[in-house]
Coordinates of C-alpha atoms in Angstrom, one line a residue:
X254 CA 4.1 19.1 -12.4
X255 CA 3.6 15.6 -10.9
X256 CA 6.6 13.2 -10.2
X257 CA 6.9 9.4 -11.1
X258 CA 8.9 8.0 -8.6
X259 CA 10.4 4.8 -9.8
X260 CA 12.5 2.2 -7.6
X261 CA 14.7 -0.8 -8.7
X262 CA 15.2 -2.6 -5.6
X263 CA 17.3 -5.1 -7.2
X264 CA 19.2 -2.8 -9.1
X265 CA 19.9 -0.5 -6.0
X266 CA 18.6 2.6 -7.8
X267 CA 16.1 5.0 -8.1
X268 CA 14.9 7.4 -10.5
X269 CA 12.0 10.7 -10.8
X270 CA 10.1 10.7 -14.1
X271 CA 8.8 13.9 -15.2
X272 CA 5.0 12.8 -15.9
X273 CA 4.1 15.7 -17.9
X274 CA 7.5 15.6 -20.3
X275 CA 7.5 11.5 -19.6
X276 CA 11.1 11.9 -19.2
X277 CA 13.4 10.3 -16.5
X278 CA 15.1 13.7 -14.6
X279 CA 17.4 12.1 -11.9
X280 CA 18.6 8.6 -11.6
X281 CA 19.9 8.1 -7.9
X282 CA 22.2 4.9 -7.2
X283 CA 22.6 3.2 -4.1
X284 CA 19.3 3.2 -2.9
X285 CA 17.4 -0.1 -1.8
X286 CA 13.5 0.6 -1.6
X287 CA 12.2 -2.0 0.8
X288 CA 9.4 -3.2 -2.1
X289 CA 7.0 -4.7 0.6
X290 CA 6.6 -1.2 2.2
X291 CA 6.3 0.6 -0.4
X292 CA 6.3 4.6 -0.8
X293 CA 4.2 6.7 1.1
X294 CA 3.3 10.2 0.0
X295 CA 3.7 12.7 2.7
X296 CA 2.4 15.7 0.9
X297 CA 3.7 19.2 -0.4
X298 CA 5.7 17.2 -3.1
X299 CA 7.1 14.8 -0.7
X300 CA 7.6 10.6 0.2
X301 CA 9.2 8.4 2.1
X302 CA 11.0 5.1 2.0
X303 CA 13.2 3.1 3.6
X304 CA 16.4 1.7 2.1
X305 CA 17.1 -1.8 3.1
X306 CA 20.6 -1.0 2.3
X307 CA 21.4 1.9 4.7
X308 CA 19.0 1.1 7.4
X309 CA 17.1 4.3 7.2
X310 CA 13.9 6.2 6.8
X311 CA 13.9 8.7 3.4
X312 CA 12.6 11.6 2.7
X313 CA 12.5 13.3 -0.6
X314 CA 11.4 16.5 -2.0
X315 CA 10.6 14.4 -5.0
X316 CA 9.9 17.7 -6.8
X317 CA 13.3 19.5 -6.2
X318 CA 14.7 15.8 -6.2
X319 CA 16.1 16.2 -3.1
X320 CA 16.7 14.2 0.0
X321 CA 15.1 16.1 3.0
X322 CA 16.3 13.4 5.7
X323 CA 17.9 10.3 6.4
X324 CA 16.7 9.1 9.9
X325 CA 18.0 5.6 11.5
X326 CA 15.6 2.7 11.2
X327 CA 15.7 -1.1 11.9
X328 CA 15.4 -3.0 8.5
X329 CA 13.9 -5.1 6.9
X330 CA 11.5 -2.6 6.3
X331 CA 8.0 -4.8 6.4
X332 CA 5.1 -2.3 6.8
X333 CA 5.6 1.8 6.3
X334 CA 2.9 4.7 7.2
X335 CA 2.3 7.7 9.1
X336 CA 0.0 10.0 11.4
X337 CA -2.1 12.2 9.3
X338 CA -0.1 15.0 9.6
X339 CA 3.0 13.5 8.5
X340 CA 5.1 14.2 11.4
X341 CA 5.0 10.5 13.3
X342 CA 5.8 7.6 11.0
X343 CA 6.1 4.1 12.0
X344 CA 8.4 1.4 10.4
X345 CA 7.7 -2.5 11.0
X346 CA 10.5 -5.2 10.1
X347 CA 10.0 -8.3 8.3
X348 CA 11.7 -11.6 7.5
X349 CA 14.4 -10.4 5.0
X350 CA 16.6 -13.3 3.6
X351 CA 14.9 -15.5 6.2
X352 CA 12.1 -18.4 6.1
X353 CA 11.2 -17.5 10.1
X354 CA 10.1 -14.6 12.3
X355 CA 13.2 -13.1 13.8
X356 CA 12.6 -8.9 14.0
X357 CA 10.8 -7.8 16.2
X358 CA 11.9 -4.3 16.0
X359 CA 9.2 -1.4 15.3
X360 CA 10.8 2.2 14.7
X361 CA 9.4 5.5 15.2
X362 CA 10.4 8.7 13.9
X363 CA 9.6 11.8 14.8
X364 CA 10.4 14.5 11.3
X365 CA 9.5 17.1 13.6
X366 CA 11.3 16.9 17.5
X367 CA 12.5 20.0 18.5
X368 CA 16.4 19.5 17.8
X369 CA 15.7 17.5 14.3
X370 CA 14.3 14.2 13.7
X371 CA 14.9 11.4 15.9
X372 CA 14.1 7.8 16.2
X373 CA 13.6 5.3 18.2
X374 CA 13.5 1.3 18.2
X375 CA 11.6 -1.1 20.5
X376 CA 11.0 -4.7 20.6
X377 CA 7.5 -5.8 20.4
X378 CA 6.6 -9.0 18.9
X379 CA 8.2 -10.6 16.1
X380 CA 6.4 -11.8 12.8
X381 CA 6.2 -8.6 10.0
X382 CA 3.2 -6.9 12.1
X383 CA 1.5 -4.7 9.8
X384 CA 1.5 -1.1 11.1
X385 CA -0.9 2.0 11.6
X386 CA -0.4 5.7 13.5
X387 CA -3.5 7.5 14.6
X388 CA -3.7 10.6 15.0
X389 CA -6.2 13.8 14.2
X390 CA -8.0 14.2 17.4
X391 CA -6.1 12.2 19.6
X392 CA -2.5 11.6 20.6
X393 CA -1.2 9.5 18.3
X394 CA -0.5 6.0 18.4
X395 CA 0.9 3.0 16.8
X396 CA -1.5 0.2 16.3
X397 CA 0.3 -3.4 15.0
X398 CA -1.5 -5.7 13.8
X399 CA 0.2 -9.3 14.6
X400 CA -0.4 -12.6 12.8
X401 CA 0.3 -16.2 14.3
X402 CA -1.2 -15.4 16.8
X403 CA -3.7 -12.7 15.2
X404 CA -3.8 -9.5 17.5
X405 CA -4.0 -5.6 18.0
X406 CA -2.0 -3.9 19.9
X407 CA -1.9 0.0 20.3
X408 CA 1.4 1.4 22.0
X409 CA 1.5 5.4 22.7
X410 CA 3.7 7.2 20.2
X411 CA 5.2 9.5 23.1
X412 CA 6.0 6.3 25.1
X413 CA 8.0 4.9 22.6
X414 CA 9.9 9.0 21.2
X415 CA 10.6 8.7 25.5
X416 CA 12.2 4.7 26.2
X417 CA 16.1 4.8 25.7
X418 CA 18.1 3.6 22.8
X419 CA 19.1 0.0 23.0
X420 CA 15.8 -1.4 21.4
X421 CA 14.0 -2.0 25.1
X422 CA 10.8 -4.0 24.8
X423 CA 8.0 -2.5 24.9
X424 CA 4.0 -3.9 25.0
X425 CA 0.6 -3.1 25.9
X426 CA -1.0 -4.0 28.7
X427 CA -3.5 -5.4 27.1
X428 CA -3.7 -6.4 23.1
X429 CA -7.1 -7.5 21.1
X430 CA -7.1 -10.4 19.7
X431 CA -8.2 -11.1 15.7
X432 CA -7.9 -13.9 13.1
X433 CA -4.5 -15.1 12.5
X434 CA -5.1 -14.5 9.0
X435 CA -4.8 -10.4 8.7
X436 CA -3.0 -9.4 5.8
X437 CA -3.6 -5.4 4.5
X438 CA -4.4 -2.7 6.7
X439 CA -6.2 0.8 6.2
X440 CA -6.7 3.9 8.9
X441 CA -8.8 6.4 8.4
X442 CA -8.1 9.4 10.9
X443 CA -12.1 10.9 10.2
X444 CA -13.9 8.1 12.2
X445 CA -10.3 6.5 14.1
X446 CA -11.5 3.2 12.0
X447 CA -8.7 0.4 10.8
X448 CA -9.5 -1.9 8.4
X449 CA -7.8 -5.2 7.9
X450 CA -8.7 -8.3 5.8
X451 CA -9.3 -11.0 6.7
X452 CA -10.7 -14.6 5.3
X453 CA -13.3 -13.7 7.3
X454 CA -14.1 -10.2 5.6
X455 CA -12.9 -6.7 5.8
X456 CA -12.5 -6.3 9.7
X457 CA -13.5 -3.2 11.5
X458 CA -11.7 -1.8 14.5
X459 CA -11.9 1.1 17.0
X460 CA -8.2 2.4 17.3
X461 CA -9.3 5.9 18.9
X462 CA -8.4 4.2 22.4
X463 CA -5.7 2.5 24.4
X464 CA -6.6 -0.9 23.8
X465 CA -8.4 -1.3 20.3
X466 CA -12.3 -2.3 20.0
X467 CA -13.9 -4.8 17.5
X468 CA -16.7 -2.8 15.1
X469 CA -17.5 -6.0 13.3
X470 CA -17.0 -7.7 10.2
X471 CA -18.0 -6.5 6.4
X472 CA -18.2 -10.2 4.6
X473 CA -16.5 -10.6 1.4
X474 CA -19.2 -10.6 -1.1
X475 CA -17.5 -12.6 -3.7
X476 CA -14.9 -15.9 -3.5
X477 CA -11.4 -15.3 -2.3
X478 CA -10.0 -12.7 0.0
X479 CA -8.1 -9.7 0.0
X480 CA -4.3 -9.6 0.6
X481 CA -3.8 -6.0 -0.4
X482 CA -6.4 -3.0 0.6
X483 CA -6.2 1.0 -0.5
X484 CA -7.7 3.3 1.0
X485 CA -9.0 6.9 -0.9
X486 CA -10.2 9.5 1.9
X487 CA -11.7 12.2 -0.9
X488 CA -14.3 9.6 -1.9
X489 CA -14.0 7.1 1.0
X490 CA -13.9 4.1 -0.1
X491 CA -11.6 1.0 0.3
X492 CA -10.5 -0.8 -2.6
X493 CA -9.3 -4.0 -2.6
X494 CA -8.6 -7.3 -5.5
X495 CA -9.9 -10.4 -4.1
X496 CA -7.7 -13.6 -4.6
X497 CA -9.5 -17.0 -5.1
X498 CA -6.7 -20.1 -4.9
X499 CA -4.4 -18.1 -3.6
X500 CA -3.4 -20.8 -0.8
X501 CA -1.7 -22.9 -4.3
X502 CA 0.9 -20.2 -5.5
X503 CA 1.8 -22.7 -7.8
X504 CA -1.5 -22.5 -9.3
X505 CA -1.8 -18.8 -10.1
X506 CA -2.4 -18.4 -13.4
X507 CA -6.0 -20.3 -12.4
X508 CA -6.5 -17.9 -9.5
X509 CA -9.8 -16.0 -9.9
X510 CA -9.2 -12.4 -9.2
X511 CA -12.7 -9.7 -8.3
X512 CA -12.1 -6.2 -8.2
X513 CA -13.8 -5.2 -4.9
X514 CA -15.0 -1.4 -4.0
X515 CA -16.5 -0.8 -1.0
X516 CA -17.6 2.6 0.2
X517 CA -17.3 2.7 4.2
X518 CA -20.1 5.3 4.9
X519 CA -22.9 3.3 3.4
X520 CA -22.2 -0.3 3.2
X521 CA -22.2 -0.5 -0.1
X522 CA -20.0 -2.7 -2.0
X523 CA -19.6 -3.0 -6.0
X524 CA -17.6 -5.8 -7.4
X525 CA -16.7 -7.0 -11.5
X526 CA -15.0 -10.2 -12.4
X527 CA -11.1 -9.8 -13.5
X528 CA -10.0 -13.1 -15.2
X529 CA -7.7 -15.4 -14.1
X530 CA -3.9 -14.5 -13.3
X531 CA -1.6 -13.0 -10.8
X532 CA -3.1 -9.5 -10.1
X533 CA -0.1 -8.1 -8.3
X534 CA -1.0 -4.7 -6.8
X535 CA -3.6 -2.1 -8.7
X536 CA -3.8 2.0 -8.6
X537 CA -6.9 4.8 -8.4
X538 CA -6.9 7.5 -11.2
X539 CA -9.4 10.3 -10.0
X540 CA -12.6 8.8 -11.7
X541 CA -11.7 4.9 -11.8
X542 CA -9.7 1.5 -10.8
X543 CA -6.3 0.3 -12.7
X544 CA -5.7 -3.0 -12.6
X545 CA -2.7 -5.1 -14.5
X546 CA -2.8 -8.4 -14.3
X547 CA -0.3 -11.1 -15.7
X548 CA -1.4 -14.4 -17.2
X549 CA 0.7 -16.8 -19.6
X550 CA -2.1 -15.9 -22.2
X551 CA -1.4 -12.2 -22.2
X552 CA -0.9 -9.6 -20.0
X553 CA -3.5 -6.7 -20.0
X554 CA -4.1 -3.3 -17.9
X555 CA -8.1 -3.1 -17.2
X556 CA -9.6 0.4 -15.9
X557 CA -13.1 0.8 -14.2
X558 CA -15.0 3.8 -13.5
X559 CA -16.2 5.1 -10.4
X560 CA -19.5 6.5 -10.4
X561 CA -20.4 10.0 -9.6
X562 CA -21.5 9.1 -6.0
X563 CA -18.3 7.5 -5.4
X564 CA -16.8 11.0 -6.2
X565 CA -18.5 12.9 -4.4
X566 CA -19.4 11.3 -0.5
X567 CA -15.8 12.8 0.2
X568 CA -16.9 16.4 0.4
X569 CA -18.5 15.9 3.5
X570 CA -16.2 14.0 6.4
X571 CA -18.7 13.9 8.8
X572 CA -20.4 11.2 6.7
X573 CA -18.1 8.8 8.1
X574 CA -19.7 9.1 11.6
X575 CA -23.1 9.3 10.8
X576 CA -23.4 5.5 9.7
X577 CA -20.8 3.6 12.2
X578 CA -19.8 0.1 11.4
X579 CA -21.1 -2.0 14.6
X580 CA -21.7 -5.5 14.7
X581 CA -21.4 -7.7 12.1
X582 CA -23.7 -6.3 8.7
X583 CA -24.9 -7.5 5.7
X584 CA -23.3 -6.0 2.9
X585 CA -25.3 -3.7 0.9
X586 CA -24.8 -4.7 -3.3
X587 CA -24.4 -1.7 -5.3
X588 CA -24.4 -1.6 -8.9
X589 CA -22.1 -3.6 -11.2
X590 CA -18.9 -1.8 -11.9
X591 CA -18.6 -0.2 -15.5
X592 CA -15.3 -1.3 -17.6
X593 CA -14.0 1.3 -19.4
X594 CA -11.5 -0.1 -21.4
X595 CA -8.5 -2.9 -21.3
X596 CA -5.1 -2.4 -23.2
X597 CA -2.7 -5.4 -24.5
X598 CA 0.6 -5.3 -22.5
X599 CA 4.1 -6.2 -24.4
X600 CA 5.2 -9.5 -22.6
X601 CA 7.9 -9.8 -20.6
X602 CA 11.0 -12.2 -21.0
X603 CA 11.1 -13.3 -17.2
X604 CA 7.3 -13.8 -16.7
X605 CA 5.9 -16.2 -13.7
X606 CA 5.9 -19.4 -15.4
X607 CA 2.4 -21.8 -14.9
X608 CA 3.5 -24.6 -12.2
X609 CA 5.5 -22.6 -10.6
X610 CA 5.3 -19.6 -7.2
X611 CA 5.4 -16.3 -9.3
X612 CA 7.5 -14.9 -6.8
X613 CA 10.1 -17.1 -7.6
X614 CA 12.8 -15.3 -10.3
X615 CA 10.0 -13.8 -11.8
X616 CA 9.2 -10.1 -13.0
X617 CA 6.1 -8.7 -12.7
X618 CA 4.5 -5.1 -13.6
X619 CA 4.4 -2.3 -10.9
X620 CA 1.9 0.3 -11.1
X621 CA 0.9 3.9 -10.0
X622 CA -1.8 6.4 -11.3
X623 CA -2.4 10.2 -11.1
X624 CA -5.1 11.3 -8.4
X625 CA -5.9 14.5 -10.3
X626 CA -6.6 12.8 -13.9
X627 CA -6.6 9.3 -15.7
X628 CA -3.2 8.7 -16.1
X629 CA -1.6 5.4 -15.3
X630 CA 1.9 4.4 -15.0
X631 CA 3.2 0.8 -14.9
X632 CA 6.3 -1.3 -15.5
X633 CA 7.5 -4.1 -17.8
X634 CA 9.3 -6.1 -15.1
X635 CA 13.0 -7.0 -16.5
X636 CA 13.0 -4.4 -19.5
X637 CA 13.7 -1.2 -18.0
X638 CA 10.5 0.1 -18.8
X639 CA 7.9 2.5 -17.4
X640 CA 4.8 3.0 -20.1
X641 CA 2.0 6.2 -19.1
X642 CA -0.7 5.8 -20.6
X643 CA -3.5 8.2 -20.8
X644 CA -6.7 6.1 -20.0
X645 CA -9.3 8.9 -20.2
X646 CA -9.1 7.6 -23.6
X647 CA -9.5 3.8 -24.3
X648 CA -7.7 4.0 -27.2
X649 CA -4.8 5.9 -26.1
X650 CA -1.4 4.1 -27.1
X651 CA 1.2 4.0 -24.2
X652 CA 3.8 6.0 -23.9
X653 CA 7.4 4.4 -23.2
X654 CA 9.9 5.8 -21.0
X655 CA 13.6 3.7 -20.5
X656 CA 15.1 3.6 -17.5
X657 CA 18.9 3.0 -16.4
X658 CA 17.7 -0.4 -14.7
X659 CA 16.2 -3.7 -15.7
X660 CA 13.8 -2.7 -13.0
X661 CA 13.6 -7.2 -12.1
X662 CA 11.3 -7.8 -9.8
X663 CA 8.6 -5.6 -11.4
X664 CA 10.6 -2.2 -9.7
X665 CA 8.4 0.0 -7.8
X666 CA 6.3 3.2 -8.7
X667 CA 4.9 5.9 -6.5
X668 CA 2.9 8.9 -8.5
X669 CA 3.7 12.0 -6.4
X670 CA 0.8 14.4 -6.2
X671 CA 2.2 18.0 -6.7
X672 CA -1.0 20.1 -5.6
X673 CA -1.7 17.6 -2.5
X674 CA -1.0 19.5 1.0
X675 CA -1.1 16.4 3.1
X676 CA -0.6 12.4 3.1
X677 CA -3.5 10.6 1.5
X678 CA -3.7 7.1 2.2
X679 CA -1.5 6.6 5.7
X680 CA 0.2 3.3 4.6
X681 CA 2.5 3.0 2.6
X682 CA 2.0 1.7 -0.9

């Protein structure tokens, strides 16, 4: 039995849908998911978040509904993931209720010290770094990723579980420095890689060291950029939405939106067009790509399939360091990817209005799909409502499920993989 996790930040709630039943089980209160970091999957029927409320690091059995741990962390929780065991996870802090940088507090937990969790906060830069932790074959380490100015900086996870309370500073003796335009990171522990995009292009790094190493950049093959990447290790690919007009918020329902797949053993990238809109965040079934996307014409949910190579280069890890990324390479143009169907979405009372930011007391549409088959989950911002729908089938009517909140804001989902052992996709989501 999966679990839907769903979050109403503004509400201060959350709640645990029964996916197969699509019934809500539990309905906690006075919880604040920090949105921007998302819910990371830890595996063995557990996640984490952090509550902006409470000022602490969460985790649930989210199949017993049960809180595991509550472990002190500095808020406003900006950037969430962990090492690929699970054990290390690393919390970055962002601008909250302010228009300027003022946190530069990064914590560390540790689930498994000897004499239970612990934590501990340094000072590092501030300016919501995005955040990695290594790990696999080598100690692991936190890698930041800075903007304004753009830089890398690796600081050793034992260091930091060793400096005393009182938030000391602590910084590399030596950073890399990237664009000052980084925004979305992936790690993946099989080749020590991160990812981040870029205007440039999807960046390559070496974090397998003390001081990370440039691999080169993978161009965006299409106009716009990426602001949000995911990662999936089984078939190895990063998947990403790239944004044109983005730099005109007020502009979005003209923004040009590409759904972007790009398989990190081979080079190859597939793209397909996605209409015009705000395309907020998007979610991978176990054969395809769900995307919502909102638009004062209509809103719609799109799913594309992933071909049967795409499915399979997991099987074999080693793949990943047979074809290193070094220097920067051409990308190689795979085939056009196939639609498999699109679905009308109710509207939503509070929808971004044309003309003006849609972030701005606006609801949008979370959303979260199964790894295992094709079903989706996603939210009708403001309503309260969660809709599966079964996409395996494009004619498949959703499925409605009420919640307790308005869910304003869009909410937040997480789809909790019962049978997975082990975290995923190391960054929160």
């Amino acid at each position: 039995m999966d679990v839907l996790v769903v979050a109403d930040q503004r509400g201060e709630a959350i709640g645990f849908i029964d996916t197969d039943s699509a019934s809500l089980t539990d309905w906690w209160r006075g919880q604040v998911v920090a949105e921007h970091a998302g819910i990371l999957p830890l595996g063995g029927g557990k996640c984490a978040w952090v509550d902006d409320a409470g000022g602490a690091l969460v985790v649930v059995d989210a199949l017993a509904r049960q809180v595991r741990e509550r472990v002190s962390v500095a808020i406003p929780g900006e950037h969430l993931a962990c090492d690929p065991s699970g054990r290390f996870l690393g919390v970055s802090t962002g601008l909250g209720a302010s228009w300027e940088p003022w946190s530069d507090l990064v914590s560390v937990v540790d689930l498994d010290a000897p004499q239970g969790p612990r934590s501990r906060r340094v000072r590092t830069r501030a300016g919501e770094p995005g955040v990695i932790v290594t790990g696999g074959a080598h100690p692991p380490r936190v890698v930041l990723r800075h903007r304004e100015p753009g830089a890398l900086e690796s600081l050793d996870v034992a260091e930091i579980l060793r400096v005393g309370v009182h938030c000391p500073e602590l910084h590399a003796d030596e950073i890399l420095p990237i664009g000052d335009t980084g925004h979305g990171d992936v790690y993946d522990p099989v080749s020590g890689q991160m990812w981040v995009a870029t205007d440039r292009g999807l960046e390559c790094f070496d974090v397998t060291g003390v001081v990370p190493r440039s691999l080169g950049v993978r161009p965006w093959v299409a106009p716009g950029r990426a602001y949000f990447l995911r990662f999936c290790p089984r078939r190895r690919i990063i998947v990403a939405v790239l944004r044109q007009g983005g730099d005109a918020p007020r502009d979005w329902a003209d923004w040009g939106n590409t759904l972007w797949v790009h398989t990190i053993d081979t080079g190859q990238t597939r793209t397909a067009p996605l209409g015009k809109g705000l395309i907020f965040r998007f979610a991978l079934t176990a054969t395809g790509i769900a995307v919502a996307r909102v638009h004062p014409e209509g809103d719609d949910l799109a799913v594309f399939d992933l071909d049967a190579a795409e499915a399979q280069v997991g099987n074999d890890p080693a793949r990943s360091l047979a074809a290193p990324t070094v220097g920067e390479r051409a990308p190689v143009a795979g085939s056009p990817l196939s639609l498999r169907g699109t679905w009308s979405l109710t509207p939503m009372d509070r929808a971004p209005k044309p003309g003006v930011e849609p972030w701005d007391d606006a609801d949008r549409r979370a959303i979260a799909a199964s790894a295992r088959d094709e079903r989706v989950a996603l939210t009708r911002g403001g309503h309260g409502e969660v809709l599966l729908i079964d996409t395996a089938n494009p004619s498949a009517s959703p499925v409605t499920i009420r919640v307790p909140g308005a869910l304003r804001d869009g909410g937040h989902l997480a789809w909790i993989d019962a049978t997975a052992p082990a975290p995923g996709d190391l960054v929160g989501r």
